[in-house]
Amino acid sequence: MEDQAFVTLATNDTYVKGALVLGSSLRRYHTTRKLVVLITPQVSESMKKVLNKLFDEVEQVDVLDSGDSAHLALMERPELGVTLTKLHCWVLTQYSKCVFMDADTMVLSNVDELFEREELSAAPDPGWPDCFNSGVFVFKPSIDTYNRLLQFATEKGSFDGGDQGLLNSFFSRWATTEINKHLPFVYNLSSVSIYSYLPAFKAFGANAKVVHFLGKVKPWNYTYDPKTKCVTSEVHDPTMIHPEFLNMWWDSYTTSVLPLLTEHGVVKDTFTGLKALSDLVYTLAFSCGFCREEAVAEAVAQLSIDPPPQPSISSEERKERWEQGQVDYMGEDSFDNIQKKLDTYLK
Ligand code: UDP
Ligand code: GLC
Ligand code: MN
């Protein structure tokens, strides 16, 4: 068991939150395998400390970005070029077999039986079931495979600009000749499938083993009320037909992850308070909306932030990231920075 591991990836502090929820869910169901997280230099020091508490190994790797804006635009996910960083998982040759899981997944039971499967085992993608979804897959680390994947990426590229397009072209026999490598869908149940095939969810959803919050909007983009243990959404959102998994993610975040973040001074009060403030300030800073000073003051009173140094990005790029829910609460988007911006507006 020592030479097998669950592996995830987080290239920034926002995805670290997902990785922490995934890691704590694997621990909750008593996995006997090691937990490994791949991170890139953009992850802050304080988040690294928290990751070290939960994961057996925190491996820093370089960012691999396809830079393929044309293909990424087809998916309307310009941020997913960095998912090629996932390929580094093949370098973990200290393990004989691994299961990769996206940072936006969470296990609902013990899934150690996945290690009985061979490379490359994965579940069908809900959007194109002749492709596998690369949010959960079984693989065998190997430098040779890693080099061949990189060469393939250089020569042929990826049809979606991310790792999933590349991996499906590379492991192309999965679709038709390797049915034994098809994982049951319950090992990668994506939230979109719940509303796109509700009767199937009603019939089989109780068997779900892994939930995958696939898509642009992630659990950390919602607002959660710890008192009612419910997420809220102001806009029309089909995911809310069955918010159980979202509520479970948030319950896990508030009960298992938030105490770790608080212990390490990453947040000194609730994330909910921080998000409420940030959303409000966003309205003020970018939309020049109605100024609700009392709400700002109240939100400010609830929190304090530990800002680590971050590489600076353009204001436009920052706005884009914010809108995708990738808020750099501890860096560029810290309250101090936003307050400076507000001051210039008010002047
Ligand atoms: N990821 C990351 N940083 C990013 C984007 C993605 O670390 O900026 C990693 C993370 O592990 C994430 C995975 O790549 O779960 C795939 O991206 P995502 O889950 O957002 O894609 P989706 O499953 O929604 O297509
Ligand atoms: C997907 C997968 C994700 C992958 C992305 C880019 O939909 O869920 O894991 O990183 O596409 O290829
Ligand atoms: Mn994902």
Short mmCIF file of C-alpha atoms and ligand atoms in Angstrom, two decimals:
data_model
loop_
_atom_site.label_atom_id
_atom_site.label_comp_id
_atom_site.label_asym_id
_atom_site.label_seq_id
_atom_site.Cartn_x
_atom_site.Cartn_y
_atom_site.Cartn_z
CA MET A 1 0.00 0.00 0.00
CA GLU A 2 3.01 2.23 0.64
CA ASP A 3 3.81 2.33 -3.06
CA GLN A 4 0.36 3.43 -4.22
CA ALA A 5 -1.09 6.92 -3.98
CA PHE A 6 -3.99 9.20 -4.73
CA VAL A 7 -2.66 12.26 -6.57
CA THR A 8 -4.23 15.67 -7.14
CA LEU A 9 -3.12 19.03 -8.53
CA ALA A 10 -3.51 22.66 -7.43
CA THR A 11 -1.76 25.47 -9.28
CA ASN A 12 -3.16 28.24 -7.09
CA ASP A 13 -4.64 28.87 -3.63
CA THR A 14 -8.20 28.63 -4.91
CA TYR A 15 -7.78 25.09 -6.21
CA VAL A 16 -5.88 24.26 -2.99
CA LYS A 17 -9.21 24.61 -1.17
CA GLY A 18 -10.63 21.91 -3.43
CA ALA A 19 -7.56 19.72 -2.92
CA LEU A 20 -7.97 20.03 0.86
CA VAL A 21 -11.62 18.97 0.72
CA LEU A 22 -10.69 16.02 -1.53
CA GLY A 23 -7.81 15.04 0.79
CA SER A 24 -9.98 15.20 3.89
CA SER A 25 -12.71 13.15 2.20
CA LEU A 26 -10.16 10.43 1.34
CA ARG A 27 -8.95 10.45 4.97
CA ARG A 28 -12.51 10.38 6.31
CA TYR A 29 -13.11 7.10 4.50
CA HIS A 30 -9.80 5.68 5.77
CA THR A 31 -7.87 5.18 2.58
CA THR A 32 -4.87 2.92 3.05
CA ARG A 33 -2.99 4.67 0.23
CA LYS A 34 -0.68 7.72 0.33
CA LEU A 35 -1.98 11.19 -0.53
CA VAL A 36 0.10 13.35 -2.91
CA VAL A 37 -0.59 16.88 -4.13
CA LEU A 38 1.25 18.51 -7.03
CA ILE A 39 1.55 22.28 -6.65
CA THR A 40 3.22 25.06 -8.62
CA PRO A 41 5.21 28.07 -7.33
CA GLN A 42 2.07 30.26 -7.36
CA VAL A 43 0.71 28.46 -4.28
CA SER A 44 1.37 30.54 -1.15
CA GLU A 45 3.63 29.44 1.71
CA SER A 46 0.77 29.39 4.21
CA MET A 47 -1.32 27.13 1.95
CA LYS A 48 1.70 24.83 1.50
CA LYS A 49 1.88 24.42 5.29
CA VAL A 50 -1.79 23.45 5.42
CA LEU A 51 -1.33 20.97 2.56
CA ASN A 52 1.58 19.40 4.43
CA LYS A 53 -0.74 18.66 7.35
CA LEU A 54 -3.12 16.62 5.25
CA PHE A 55 -1.04 15.13 2.42
CA ASP A 56 1.84 12.70 2.74
CA GLU A 57 3.71 14.48 -0.06
CA VAL A 58 3.50 18.02 -1.43
CA GLU A 59 5.49 18.07 -4.68
CA GLN A 60 6.30 21.35 -6.38
CA VAL A 61 6.37 21.12 -10.19
CA ASP A 62 6.64 23.63 -13.04
CA VAL A 63 3.53 24.91 -14.76
CA LEU A 64 2.86 23.24 -18.11
CA ASP A 65 0.48 25.40 -20.11
CA SER A 66 -0.75 24.55 -23.59
CA GLY A 67 -1.21 28.27 -24.35
CA ASP A 68 -3.73 26.96 -26.87
CA SER A 69 -6.31 29.73 -26.62
CA ALA A 70 -8.15 28.64 -29.78
CA HIS A 71 -9.07 25.16 -28.51
CA LEU A 72 -9.66 26.38 -24.97
CA ALA A 73 -12.07 28.99 -26.31
CA LEU A 74 -14.19 26.18 -27.78
CA MET A 75 -14.72 24.91 -24.24
CA GLU A 76 -15.19 28.48 -22.98
CA ARG A 77 -12.56 27.66 -20.35
CA PRO A 78 -9.49 29.84 -21.17
CA GLU A 79 -7.99 28.98 -17.77
CA LEU A 80 -7.59 25.26 -18.47
CA GLY A 81 -4.31 25.42 -20.45
CA VAL A 82 -2.50 24.87 -17.14
CA THR A 83 -4.17 21.48 -16.72
CA LEU A 84 -1.29 20.06 -18.78
CA THR A 85 0.61 20.40 -15.49
CA LYS A 86 -1.27 17.19 -14.58
CA LEU A 87 1.13 15.28 -16.83
CA HIS A 88 3.77 15.63 -14.09
CA CYS A 89 1.92 12.90 -12.20
CA TRP A 90 3.68 10.33 -14.42
CA VAL A 91 6.97 11.43 -12.84
CA LEU A 92 5.96 10.06 -9.42
CA THR A 93 7.90 6.84 -10.02
CA GLN A 94 8.30 6.21 -6.26
CA TYR A 95 4.78 4.76 -6.64
CA SER A 96 3.93 1.69 -8.68
CA LYS A 97 0.33 2.73 -9.31
CA CYS A 98 -1.69 5.89 -8.67
CA VAL A 99 -5.17 7.30 -9.00
CA PHE A 100 -5.32 10.89 -10.19
CA MET A 101 -8.27 12.97 -8.96
CA ASP A 102 -9.10 16.57 -9.91
CA ALA A 103 -9.10 19.07 -7.07
CA ASP A 104 -12.82 19.62 -7.72
CA THR A 105 -13.71 16.02 -6.83
CA MET A 106 -14.70 14.54 -3.49
CA VAL A 107 -15.11 10.91 -2.44
CA LEU A 108 -18.33 9.72 -0.82
CA SER A 109 -16.96 6.35 0.29
CA ASN A 110 -13.70 4.39 0.35
CA VAL A 111 -12.57 3.93 -3.27
CA ASP A 112 -9.31 1.99 -2.70
CA GLU A 113 -10.63 -0.75 -5.01
CA LEU A 114 -9.64 1.55 -7.90
CA PHE A 115 -6.07 0.33 -7.43
CA GLU A 116 -7.12 -3.07 -8.80
CA ARG A 117 -7.51 -1.38 -12.20
CA GLU A 118 -4.84 -0.92 -14.87
CA GLU A 119 -3.55 2.17 -16.71
CA LEU A 120 -5.42 3.98 -18.20
CA SER A 121 -8.75 3.37 -16.51
CA ALA A 122 -11.29 6.18 -16.38
CA ALA A 123 -15.03 6.86 -16.58
CA PRO A 124 -16.81 8.25 -19.65
CA ASP A 125 -17.05 12.01 -20.09
CA PRO A 126 -20.68 13.17 -19.75
CA GLY A 127 -20.28 15.55 -22.70
CA TRP A 128 -18.79 12.99 -25.14
CA PRO A 129 -18.94 9.48 -23.71
CA ASP A 130 -16.51 8.06 -26.32
CA CYS A 131 -13.90 10.11 -24.47
CA PHE A 132 -12.93 9.44 -20.90
CA ASN A 133 -13.10 12.24 -18.38
CA SER A 134 -9.65 13.01 -17.02
CA GLY A 135 -10.92 14.15 -13.63
CA VAL A 136 -10.42 10.61 -12.22
CA PHE A 137 -8.03 8.07 -13.73
CA VAL A 138 -5.81 5.15 -12.78
CA PHE A 139 -2.24 5.35 -14.09
CA LYS A 140 1.22 3.89 -13.73
CA PRO A 141 4.00 6.45 -13.17
CA SER A 142 6.79 6.09 -15.73
CA ILE A 143 9.37 8.54 -17.05
CA ASP A 144 9.11 6.89 -20.44
CA THR A 145 5.32 7.53 -20.60
CA TYR A 146 5.87 11.08 -19.33
CA ASN A 147 8.40 11.81 -22.09
CA ARG A 148 6.15 10.27 -24.74
CA LEU A 149 3.20 12.37 -23.50
CA LEU A 150 5.29 15.55 -23.70
CA GLN A 151 6.49 14.65 -27.18
CA PHE A 152 2.90 13.92 -28.22
CA ALA A 153 1.80 17.29 -26.80
CA THR A 154 4.54 19.09 -28.74
CA GLU A 155 3.93 17.31 -32.01
CA LYS A 156 0.16 16.89 -32.04
CA GLY A 157 -1.20 19.23 -29.35
CA SER A 158 -4.49 18.65 -27.54
CA PHE A 159 -7.88 18.90 -29.20
CA ASP A 160 -9.35 20.68 -26.17
CA GLY A 161 -6.24 22.62 -25.20
CA GLY A 162 -6.14 20.77 -21.84
CA ASP A 163 -5.00 17.40 -20.54
CA GLN A 164 -8.23 15.56 -21.36
CA GLY A 165 -7.92 16.08 -25.12
CA LEU A 166 -4.30 15.05 -25.06
CA LEU A 167 -4.79 11.97 -22.86
CA ASN A 168 -7.72 10.74 -24.96
CA SER A 169 -5.68 10.97 -28.14
CA PHE A 170 -2.70 9.29 -26.47
CA PHE A 171 -4.69 6.48 -24.81
CA SER A 172 -6.94 6.23 -27.86
CA ARG A 173 -7.73 2.51 -27.49
CA TRP A 174 -9.80 3.26 -24.37
CA ALA A 175 -12.92 4.13 -26.41
CA THR A 176 -13.32 0.95 -28.42
CA THR A 177 -10.96 -1.84 -27.49
CA GLU A 178 -10.35 -1.50 -23.76
CA ILE A 179 -13.78 -1.85 -22.21
CA ASN A 180 -12.19 -3.38 -19.08
CA LYS A 181 -10.63 0.06 -18.51
CA HIS A 182 -14.01 1.79 -18.39
CA LEU A 183 -14.71 2.76 -14.81
CA PRO A 184 -18.36 2.83 -13.75
CA PHE A 185 -19.76 6.35 -14.00
CA VAL A 186 -20.33 6.44 -10.22
CA TYR A 187 -16.53 6.85 -9.83
CA ASN A 188 -16.76 10.23 -11.57
CA LEU A 189 -20.30 11.48 -11.24
CA SER A 190 -20.32 14.99 -12.58
CA SER A 191 -22.79 17.51 -11.26
CA VAL A 192 -23.94 18.33 -14.84
CA SER A 193 -25.22 14.76 -15.23
CA ILE A 194 -27.54 15.19 -12.29
CA TYR A 195 -29.72 17.68 -14.15
CA SER A 196 -29.03 16.44 -17.68
CA TYR A 197 -30.32 12.94 -16.79
CA LEU A 198 -32.31 13.34 -13.60
CA PRO A 199 -34.16 9.97 -13.82
CA ALA A 200 -30.82 8.12 -13.95
CA PHE A 201 -29.59 10.15 -11.00
CA LYS A 202 -32.75 9.27 -9.06
CA ALA A 203 -32.27 5.57 -9.90
CA PHE A 204 -28.50 5.24 -9.41
CA GLY A 205 -27.32 8.38 -7.62
CA ALA A 206 -27.34 6.64 -4.24
CA ASN A 207 -24.41 4.49 -5.47
CA ALA A 208 -22.22 7.53 -6.19
CA LYS A 209 -18.65 7.05 -4.98
CA VAL A 210 -16.95 10.16 -6.35
CA VAL A 211 -18.62 13.46 -7.17
CA HIS A 212 -16.93 15.78 -9.67
CA PHE A 213 -17.90 19.46 -9.71
CA LEU A 214 -17.02 19.70 -13.38
CA GLY A 215 -17.61 23.03 -15.10
CA LYS A 216 -16.91 26.69 -14.76
CA VAL A 217 -18.68 27.23 -11.45
CA LYS A 218 -17.02 25.44 -8.55
CA PRO A 219 -18.28 24.83 -5.00
CA TRP A 220 -16.01 27.58 -3.67
CA ASN A 221 -17.86 30.11 -5.88
CA TYR A 222 -21.06 29.67 -3.87
CA THR A 223 -22.05 31.31 -0.63
CA TYR A 224 -22.74 28.95 2.24
CA ASP A 225 -24.65 29.49 5.44
CA PRO A 226 -23.09 27.30 8.15
CA LYS A 227 -26.19 27.73 10.32
CA THR A 228 -28.61 26.22 7.80
CA LYS A 229 -25.84 24.10 6.19
CA CYS A 230 -27.08 25.20 2.76
CA VAL A 231 -25.51 26.93 -0.23
CA THR A 232 -27.32 29.79 -1.89
CA SER A 233 -27.29 30.99 -5.47
CA GLU A 234 -28.66 34.33 -6.58
CA VAL A 235 -28.76 33.42 -10.27
CA HIS A 236 -30.65 30.62 -12.06
CA ASP A 237 -28.48 27.55 -11.59
CA PRO A 238 -29.60 24.05 -12.68
CA THR A 239 -27.09 22.51 -10.24
CA MET A 240 -29.38 23.62 -7.45
CA ILE A 241 -31.99 20.96 -8.39
CA HIS A 242 -29.91 18.69 -6.18
CA PRO A 243 -27.64 20.79 -4.01
CA GLU A 244 -26.84 17.85 -1.66
CA PHE A 245 -23.30 17.35 -2.97
CA LEU A 246 -22.57 21.07 -2.90
CA ASN A 247 -23.78 21.19 0.69
CA MET A 248 -21.59 18.18 1.51
CA TRP A 249 -18.56 19.88 -0.04
CA TRP A 250 -19.19 22.97 2.05
CA ASP A 251 -19.87 20.98 5.19
CA SER A 252 -16.54 19.24 4.70
CA TYR A 253 -14.84 22.58 3.99
CA THR A 254 -16.21 24.25 7.12
CA THR A 255 -15.73 21.31 9.48
CA SER A 256 -12.42 19.79 8.25
CA VAL A 257 -10.59 22.42 6.19
CA LEU A 258 -11.44 25.76 7.75
CA PRO A 259 -10.02 24.74 11.17
CA LEU A 260 -6.70 23.90 9.43
CA LEU A 261 -6.70 27.25 7.62
CA THR A 262 -7.50 29.07 10.84
CA GLU A 263 -4.78 27.18 12.71
CA HIS A 264 -2.22 28.36 10.13
CA GLY A 265 -3.49 31.92 10.11
CA VAL A 266 -4.66 31.72 6.49
CA VAL A 267 -8.09 32.89 7.58
CA LYS A 268 -8.79 34.26 10.98
CA ASP A 269 -12.54 34.05 10.65
CA THR A 270 -15.05 32.42 8.35
CA PHE A 271 -14.45 32.16 4.63
CA THR A 272 -18.11 33.09 4.24
CA GLY A 273 -17.45 36.51 5.74
CA LEU A 274 -14.44 36.96 3.47
CA LYS A 275 -16.41 36.03 0.37
CA ALA A 276 -19.31 38.28 1.32
CA LEU A 277 -16.90 41.18 1.63
CA SER A 278 -15.09 40.40 -1.59
CA ASP A 279 -18.28 40.07 -3.62
CA LEU A 280 -19.53 43.34 -2.28
CA VAL A 281 -16.28 45.15 -2.91
CA TYR A 282 -16.18 43.66 -6.39
CA THR A 283 -19.53 45.30 -7.13
CA LEU A 284 -18.14 48.60 -5.93
CA ALA A 285 -14.76 48.40 -7.56
CA PHE A 286 -15.61 47.02 -10.99
CA SER A 287 -19.23 47.96 -11.57
CA CYS A 288 -19.24 51.28 -9.65
CA GLY A 289 -22.45 49.99 -8.04
CA PHE A 290 -24.40 51.24 -5.09
CA CYS A 291 -22.19 51.79 -2.04
CA ARG A 292 -23.39 49.77 0.95
CA GLU A 293 -20.94 51.09 3.49
CA GLU A 294 -22.54 49.40 6.47
CA ALA A 295 -22.31 45.99 4.86
CA VAL A 296 -18.66 46.61 4.00
CA ALA A 297 -17.93 47.68 7.55
CA GLU A 298 -19.68 44.62 8.95
CA ALA A 299 -17.87 42.26 6.60
CA VAL A 300 -14.52 43.91 7.34
CA ALA A 301 -15.10 43.45 11.05
CA GLN A 302 -15.39 39.69 10.54
CA LEU A 303 -12.05 38.95 9.00
CA SER A 304 -8.37 39.49 8.65
CA ILE A 305 -6.06 38.26 5.94
CA ASP A 306 -2.48 37.08 5.73
CA PRO A 307 -1.19 38.45 2.41
CA PRO A 308 1.75 36.50 0.95
CA PRO A 309 3.72 38.04 -1.95
CA GLN A 310 2.17 37.12 -5.30
CA PRO A 311 3.32 37.72 -8.88
CA SER A 312 1.37 40.69 -10.22
CA ILE A 313 -1.02 40.39 -13.15
CA SER A 314 -2.88 42.95 -15.21
CA SER A 315 -6.06 44.47 -13.85
CA GLU A 316 -8.03 43.02 -16.79
CA GLU A 317 -6.70 39.51 -16.15
CA ARG A 318 -7.46 39.90 -12.46
CA LYS A 319 -11.04 40.89 -13.25
CA GLU A 320 -11.38 37.86 -15.54
CA ARG A 321 -10.05 35.53 -12.85
CA TRP A 322 -12.41 37.06 -10.29
CA GLU A 323 -15.35 36.44 -12.56
CA GLN A 324 -14.24 32.81 -12.91
CA GLY A 325 -14.22 32.57 -9.14
CA GLN A 326 -10.43 32.52 -8.87
CA VAL A 327 -10.19 35.22 -6.27
CA ASP A 328 -6.73 35.83 -4.90
CA TYR A 329 -8.01 36.71 -1.43
CA MET A 330 -4.57 36.73 0.08
CA GLY A 331 -2.72 38.56 -2.69
CA GLU A 332 -3.81 40.95 -5.42
CA ASP A 333 -7.45 40.86 -4.34
CA SER A 334 -6.73 41.34 -0.65
CA PHE A 335 -8.93 43.81 1.14
CA ASP A 336 -6.09 46.34 1.43
CA ASN A 337 -5.59 46.38 -2.33
CA ILE A 338 -9.28 46.67 -3.06
CA GLN A 339 -9.69 49.41 -0.50
CA LYS A 340 -6.94 51.40 -2.25
CA LYS A 341 -8.85 51.00 -5.51
CA LEU A 342 -12.08 52.09 -3.85
CA ASP A 343 -10.37 55.15 -2.40
CA THR A 344 -9.30 56.25 -5.86
CA TYR A 345 -12.90 55.79 -7.13
CA LEU A 346 -14.37 57.73 -4.24
CA LYS A 347 -11.94 60.59 -4.73
N1 UDP B 1 -6.36 23.09 -12.07
C1 UDP B 1 -5.54 23.89 -11.30
N2 UDP B 1 -5.52 25.24 -11.55
C2 UDP B 1 -6.29 25.83 -12.50
C3 UDP B 1 -7.14 25.01 -13.27
C4 UDP B 1 -7.16 23.66 -13.01
O1 UDP B 1 -4.85 23.41 -10.42
O2 UDP B 1 -6.22 27.07 -12.65
C5 UDP B 1 -6.33 21.63 -11.85
C6 UDP B 1 -7.25 21.18 -10.70
O3 UDP B 1 -6.76 19.97 -10.15
C7 UDP B 1 -8.54 20.96 -11.44
C8 UDP B 1 -8.03 20.29 -12.72
O4 UDP B 1 -6.80 20.98 -13.00
O5 UDP B 1 -9.47 20.18 -10.73
C9 UDP B 1 -8.95 20.39 -13.93
O6 UDP B 1 -9.56 21.65 -14.00
P1 UDP B 1 -11.12 21.81 -13.66
O7 UDP B 1 -11.49 20.85 -12.60
O8 UDP B 1 -11.40 23.26 -13.40
O9 UDP B 1 -11.75 21.38 -15.04
P2 UDP B 1 -13.21 20.73 -15.26
O10 UDP B 1 -13.20 19.42 -14.55
O11 UDP B 1 -14.21 21.69 -14.71
O12 UDP B 1 -13.30 20.59 -16.74
C1 GLC B 2 -12.25 18.23 -18.44
C2 GLC B 2 -11.84 17.48 -17.22
C3 GLC B 2 -10.66 18.08 -16.58
C4 GLC B 2 -9.63 18.49 -17.61
C5 GLC B 2 -10.22 19.48 -18.59
C6 GLC B 2 -9.23 19.98 -19.66
O1 GLC B 2 -13.55 18.45 -18.63
O2 GLC B 2 -12.88 17.34 -16.27
O3 GLC B 2 -10.16 17.17 -15.66
O4 GLC B 2 -8.54 19.06 -16.95
O5 GLC B 2 -11.34 18.90 -19.23
O6 GLC B 2 -8.86 19.02 -20.57
MN MN B 3 -12.56 18.94 -12.64
#
